Amino acid sequence: MSNPHWTDRPEGGGHFAIWLIRSIALYGGRPFARLFLYPITLYFYLRRRPEREASRAFLSRVLGRPARTLDVMRHIHRFAGVILDRVFLLARDDARQFQLEIHGLDLLLDTYRQGRGMLLLGSHVGSFEILRVLARERPEVKLKVVLDKSQTPAITELLHALNPAIGGSVIDASEGGTAIVLGIKEAVEQGAVVALLGDRARPQEPTRQATFLGESAPLPVAPYLIASVLDTPVLLCFGLYRGGNRYSLHFEHFAERIEIPRNERNVRLDAWLARYAARLEHHARLDPYNWFNFYDFWHSDRIEPVVAAGEPRRA
């Protein structure tokens, strides 16, 4: 079976669907908008077979039993709900309706006050957008997010329509490797927190294998190489949706500095990747329905690797 890259999957919905969801959410409110998650869940369960099978394969692995139809539909519903919440997280004043429990905030602030800047390494577990609430509540924290604008133009258009100021906080990953590194370097030198995702590789991006849920999976090495070049602290971040209007945001220490000598490159990279994969697995097990990599994460050829419908492809 051919094994195309996850970016080969089309963006789900399109401009009209995104506009419709935005309008329903902003004018009808969150409780009313969430009613539409049920037909949306059913639609994607019936029409998006690769995502459905990817969900079933992941849940069967993490739950330790064959995933049932209701498990998969719950998974899709959770993802759709988090996507919907982006509207409220970015719209002016609407973020106040969420209960945000933050763990490790002192760790982040203590590191930030050193004035060195830092990398914040996240994943497609839960909501990465919840970070923007932190930036709003703590305006002294300069936050930059690495985002590939070209992969999901409808979602990108929605984000900018909701909050035009968001453009200034984005480092566009579609501009290429050198531009990304220079953008991150400039932000870090200005003392900013630069957030990027470490569980997916973009096309042609180097990866190495790490054990995740008992099997080897490819993970990108770029975040660790960038951190070693910039000599900057690295923290981990996981924003889990806890149901209702509740989110929990977790910050964890990862490395004061990452050193990767040329003659030990592969050994050091493997060690950092293993450490990241262990924390990724920990949070994925905390709530498996927050796992939003809807493709064959292990490239096992059991199913066709795909990207989740409507998922923003981030670096």
mmCIF file with all atom_site columns, C-alpha atoms in Angstrom, residues 210-286:
data_model
loop_
_atom_site.group_PDB
_atom_site.id
_atom_site.type_symbol
_atom_site.label_atom_id
_atom_site.label_alt_id
_atom_site.label_comp_id
_atom_site.label_asym_id
_atom_site.label_entity_id
_atom_site.label_seq_id
_atom_site.pdbx_PDB_ins_code
_atom_site.Cartn_x
_atom_site.Cartn_y
_atom_site.Cartn_z
_atom_site.occupancy
_atom_site.B_iso_or_equiv
_atom_site.pdbx_formal_charge
_atom_site.auth_seq_id
_atom_site.auth_comp_id
_atom_site.auth_asym_id
_atom_site.auth_atom_id
_atom_site.pdbx_PDB_model_num
ATOM 1  C CA . ALA A 1 210 ? 11.002  6.968  19.067 1.00 0.00 ? 210 ALA A CA 1
ATOM 2  C CA . THR A 1 211 ? 8.868   4.509  21.009 1.00 0.00 ? 211 THR A CA 1
ATOM 3  C CA . PHE A 1 212 ? 5.297   5.696  21.505 1.00 0.00 ? 212 PHE A CA 1
ATOM 4  C CA . LEU A 1 213 ? 2.603   3.408  22.941 1.00 0.00 ? 213 LEU A CA 1
ATOM 5  C CA . GLY A 1 214 ? 4.830   0.399  22.496 1.00 0.00 ? 214 GLY A CA 1
ATOM 6  C CA . GLU A 1 215 ? 5.786   0.918  18.853 1.00 0.00 ? 215 GLU A CA 1
ATOM 7  C CA . SER A 1 216 ? 8.322   2.978  16.943 1.00 0.00 ? 216 SER A CA 1
ATOM 8  C CA . ALA A 1 217 ? 6.982   6.217  15.467 1.00 0.00 ? 217 ALA A CA 1
ATOM 9  C CA . PRO A 1 218 ? 8.717   8.938  13.398 1.00 0.00 ? 218 PRO A CA 1
ATOM 10 C CA . LEU A 1 219 ? 9.144   12.297 15.145 1.00 0.00 ? 219 LEU A CA 1
ATOM 11 C CA . PRO A 1 220 ? 10.690  15.504 13.754 1.00 0.00 ? 220 PRO A CA 1
ATOM 12 C CA . VAL A 1 221 ? 14.165  16.443 14.939 1.00 0.00 ? 221 VAL A CA 1
ATOM 13 C CA . ALA A 1 222 ? 14.008  20.135 13.963 1.00 0.00 ? 222 ALA A CA 1
ATOM 14 C CA . PRO A 1 223 ? 12.824  21.470 17.363 1.00 0.00 ? 223 PRO A CA 1
ATOM 15 C CA . TYR A 1 224 ? 15.852  19.996 19.132 1.00 0.00 ? 224 TYR A CA 1
ATOM 16 C CA . LEU A 1 225 ? 18.340  21.157 16.517 1.00 0.00 ? 225 LEU A CA 1
ATOM 17 C CA . ILE A 1 226 ? 16.879  24.679 16.658 1.00 0.00 ? 226 ILE A CA 1
ATOM 18 C CA . ALA A 1 227 ? 17.028  24.689 20.454 1.00 0.00 ? 227 ALA A CA 1
ATOM 19 C CA . SER A 1 228 ? 20.662  23.565 20.396 1.00 0.00 ? 228 SER A CA 1
ATOM 20 C CA . VAL A 1 229 ? 21.646  26.309 17.933 1.00 0.00 ? 229 VAL A CA 1
ATOM 21 C CA . LEU A 1 230 ? 19.802  29.035 19.841 1.00 0.00 ? 230 LEU A CA 1
ATOM 22 C CA . ASP A 1 231 ? 20.952  27.766 23.257 1.00 0.00 ? 231 ASP A CA 1
ATOM 23 C CA . THR A 1 232 ? 17.540  28.482 24.756 1.00 0.00 ? 232 THR A CA 1
ATOM 24 C CA . PRO A 1 233 ? 15.470  26.768 27.461 1.00 0.00 ? 233 PRO A CA 1
ATOM 25 C CA . VAL A 1 234 ? 12.732  24.379 26.339 1.00 0.00 ? 234 VAL A CA 1
ATOM 26 C CA . LEU A 1 235 ? 9.431   23.781 28.147 1.00 0.00 ? 235 LEU A CA 1
ATOM 27 C CA . LEU A 1 236 ? 6.644   21.371 27.267 1.00 0.00 ? 236 LEU A CA 1
ATOM 28 C CA . CYS A 1 237 ? 3.010   22.445 26.987 1.00 0.00 ? 237 CYS A CA 1
ATOM 29 C CA . PHE A 1 238 ? -0.194  20.383 26.893 1.00 0.00 ? 238 PHE A CA 1
ATOM 30 C CA . GLY A 1 239 ? -3.677  21.951 26.837 1.00 0.00 ? 239 GLY A CA 1
ATOM 31 C CA . LEU A 1 240 ? -6.295  19.286 27.577 1.00 0.00 ? 240 LEU A CA 1
ATOM 32 C CA . TYR A 1 241 ? -10.036 19.749 27.107 1.00 0.00 ? 241 TYR A CA 1
ATOM 33 C CA . ARG A 1 242 ? -11.790 18.434 30.208 1.00 0.00 ? 242 ARG A CA 1
ATOM 34 C CA . GLY A 1 243 ? -15.423 18.665 29.108 1.00 0.00 ? 243 GLY A CA 1
ATOM 35 C CA . GLY A 1 244 ? -17.997 21.406 29.539 1.00 0.00 ? 244 GLY A CA 1
ATOM 36 C CA . ASN A 1 245 ? -16.127 24.703 29.469 1.00 0.00 ? 245 ASN A CA 1
ATOM 37 C CA . ARG A 1 246 ? -13.059 23.389 31.302 1.00 0.00 ? 246 ARG A CA 1
ATOM 38 C CA . TYR A 1 247 ? -9.479  23.230 30.035 1.00 0.00 ? 247 TYR A CA 1
ATOM 39 C CA . SER A 1 248 ? -6.267  22.379 31.835 1.00 0.00 ? 248 SER A CA 1
ATOM 40 C CA . LEU A 1 249 ? -2.968  23.828 30.674 1.00 0.00 ? 249 LEU A CA 1
ATOM 41 C CA . HIS A 1 250 ? 0.213   22.028 31.729 1.00 0.00 ? 250 HIS A CA 1
ATOM 42 C CA . PHE A 1 251 ? 3.733   23.482 31.550 1.00 0.00 ? 251 PHE A CA 1
ATOM 43 C CA . GLU A 1 252 ? 6.660   21.180 32.238 1.00 0.00 ? 252 GLU A CA 1
ATOM 44 C CA . HIS A 1 253 ? 10.416  21.647 32.351 1.00 0.00 ? 253 HIS A CA 1
ATOM 45 C CA . PHE A 1 254 ? 12.130  19.858 29.475 1.00 0.00 ? 254 PHE A CA 1
ATOM 46 C CA . ALA A 1 255 ? 15.665  21.243 29.176 1.00 0.00 ? 255 ALA A CA 1
ATOM 47 C CA . GLU A 1 256 ? 17.617  24.232 30.425 1.00 0.00 ? 256 GLU A CA 1
ATOM 48 C CA . ARG A 1 257 ? 19.674  23.823 27.288 1.00 0.00 ? 257 ARG A CA 1
ATOM 49 C CA . ILE A 1 258 ? 19.955  21.197 24.571 1.00 0.00 ? 258 ILE A CA 1
ATOM 50 C CA . GLU A 1 259 ? 23.453  20.291 23.468 1.00 0.00 ? 259 GLU A CA 1
ATOM 51 C CA . ILE A 1 260 ? 23.935  18.131 20.372 1.00 0.00 ? 260 ILE A CA 1
ATOM 52 C CA . PRO A 1 261 ? 27.644  17.711 19.542 1.00 0.00 ? 261 PRO A CA 1
ATOM 53 C CA . ARG A 1 262 ? 28.217  16.726 15.939 1.00 0.00 ? 262 ARG A CA 1
ATOM 54 C CA . ASN A 1 263 ? 29.989  13.479 16.873 1.00 0.00 ? 263 ASN A CA 1
ATOM 55 C CA . GLU A 1 264 ? 27.073  12.443 19.138 1.00 0.00 ? 264 GLU A CA 1
ATOM 56 C CA . ARG A 1 265 ? 24.245  13.827 17.021 1.00 0.00 ? 265 ARG A CA 1
ATOM 57 C CA . ASN A 1 266 ? 22.120  10.710 16.595 1.00 0.00 ? 266 ASN A CA 1
ATOM 58 C CA . VAL A 1 267 ? 22.584  9.465  20.157 1.00 0.00 ? 267 VAL A CA 1
ATOM 59 C CA . ARG A 1 268 ? 21.634  12.829 21.658 1.00 0.00 ? 268 ARG A CA 1
ATOM 60 C CA . LEU A 1 269 ? 18.655  13.269 19.320 1.00 0.00 ? 269 LEU A CA 1
ATOM 61 C CA . ASP A 1 270 ? 17.354  9.818  20.164 1.00 0.00 ? 270 ASP A CA 1
ATOM 62 C CA . ALA A 1 271 ? 17.577  10.617 23.878 1.00 0.00 ? 271 ALA A CA 1
ATOM 63 C CA . TRP A 1 272 ? 15.633  13.893 23.530 1.00 0.00 ? 272 TRP A CA 1
ATOM 64 C CA . LEU A 1 273 ? 13.035  12.284 21.271 1.00 0.00 ? 273 LEU A CA 1
ATOM 65 C CA . ALA A 1 274 ? 12.539  9.431  23.736 1.00 0.00 ? 274 ALA A CA 1
ATOM 66 C CA . ARG A 1 275 ? 12.008  11.935 26.553 1.00 0.00 ? 275 ARG A CA 1
ATOM 67 C CA . TYR A 1 276 ? 9.456   13.898 24.528 1.00 0.00 ? 276 TYR A CA 1
ATOM 68 C CA . ALA A 1 277 ? 7.658   10.728 23.388 1.00 0.00 ? 277 ALA A CA 1
ATOM 69 C CA . ALA A 1 278 ? 7.349   9.571  27.005 1.00 0.00 ? 278 ALA A CA 1
ATOM 70 C CA . ARG A 1 279 ? 5.638   12.820 28.044 1.00 0.00 ? 279 ARG A CA 1
ATOM 71 C CA . LEU A 1 280 ? 3.464   12.744 24.916 1.00 0.00 ? 280 LEU A CA 1
ATOM 72 C CA . GLU A 1 281 ? 2.336   9.232  25.840 1.00 0.00 ? 281 GLU A CA 1
ATOM 73 C CA . HIS A 1 282 ? 1.678   10.288 29.437 1.00 0.00 ? 282 HIS A CA 1
ATOM 74 C CA . HIS A 1 283 ? -0.715  13.051 28.420 1.00 0.00 ? 283 HIS A CA 1
ATOM 75 C CA . ALA A 1 284 ? -2.301  10.987 25.650 1.00 0.00 ? 284 ALA A CA 1
ATOM 76 C CA . ARG A 1 285 ? -3.146  8.339  28.238 1.00 0.00 ? 285 ARG A CA 1
ATOM 77 C CA . LEU A 1 286 ? -4.581  10.944 30.636 1.00 0.00 ? 286 LEU A CA 1
#
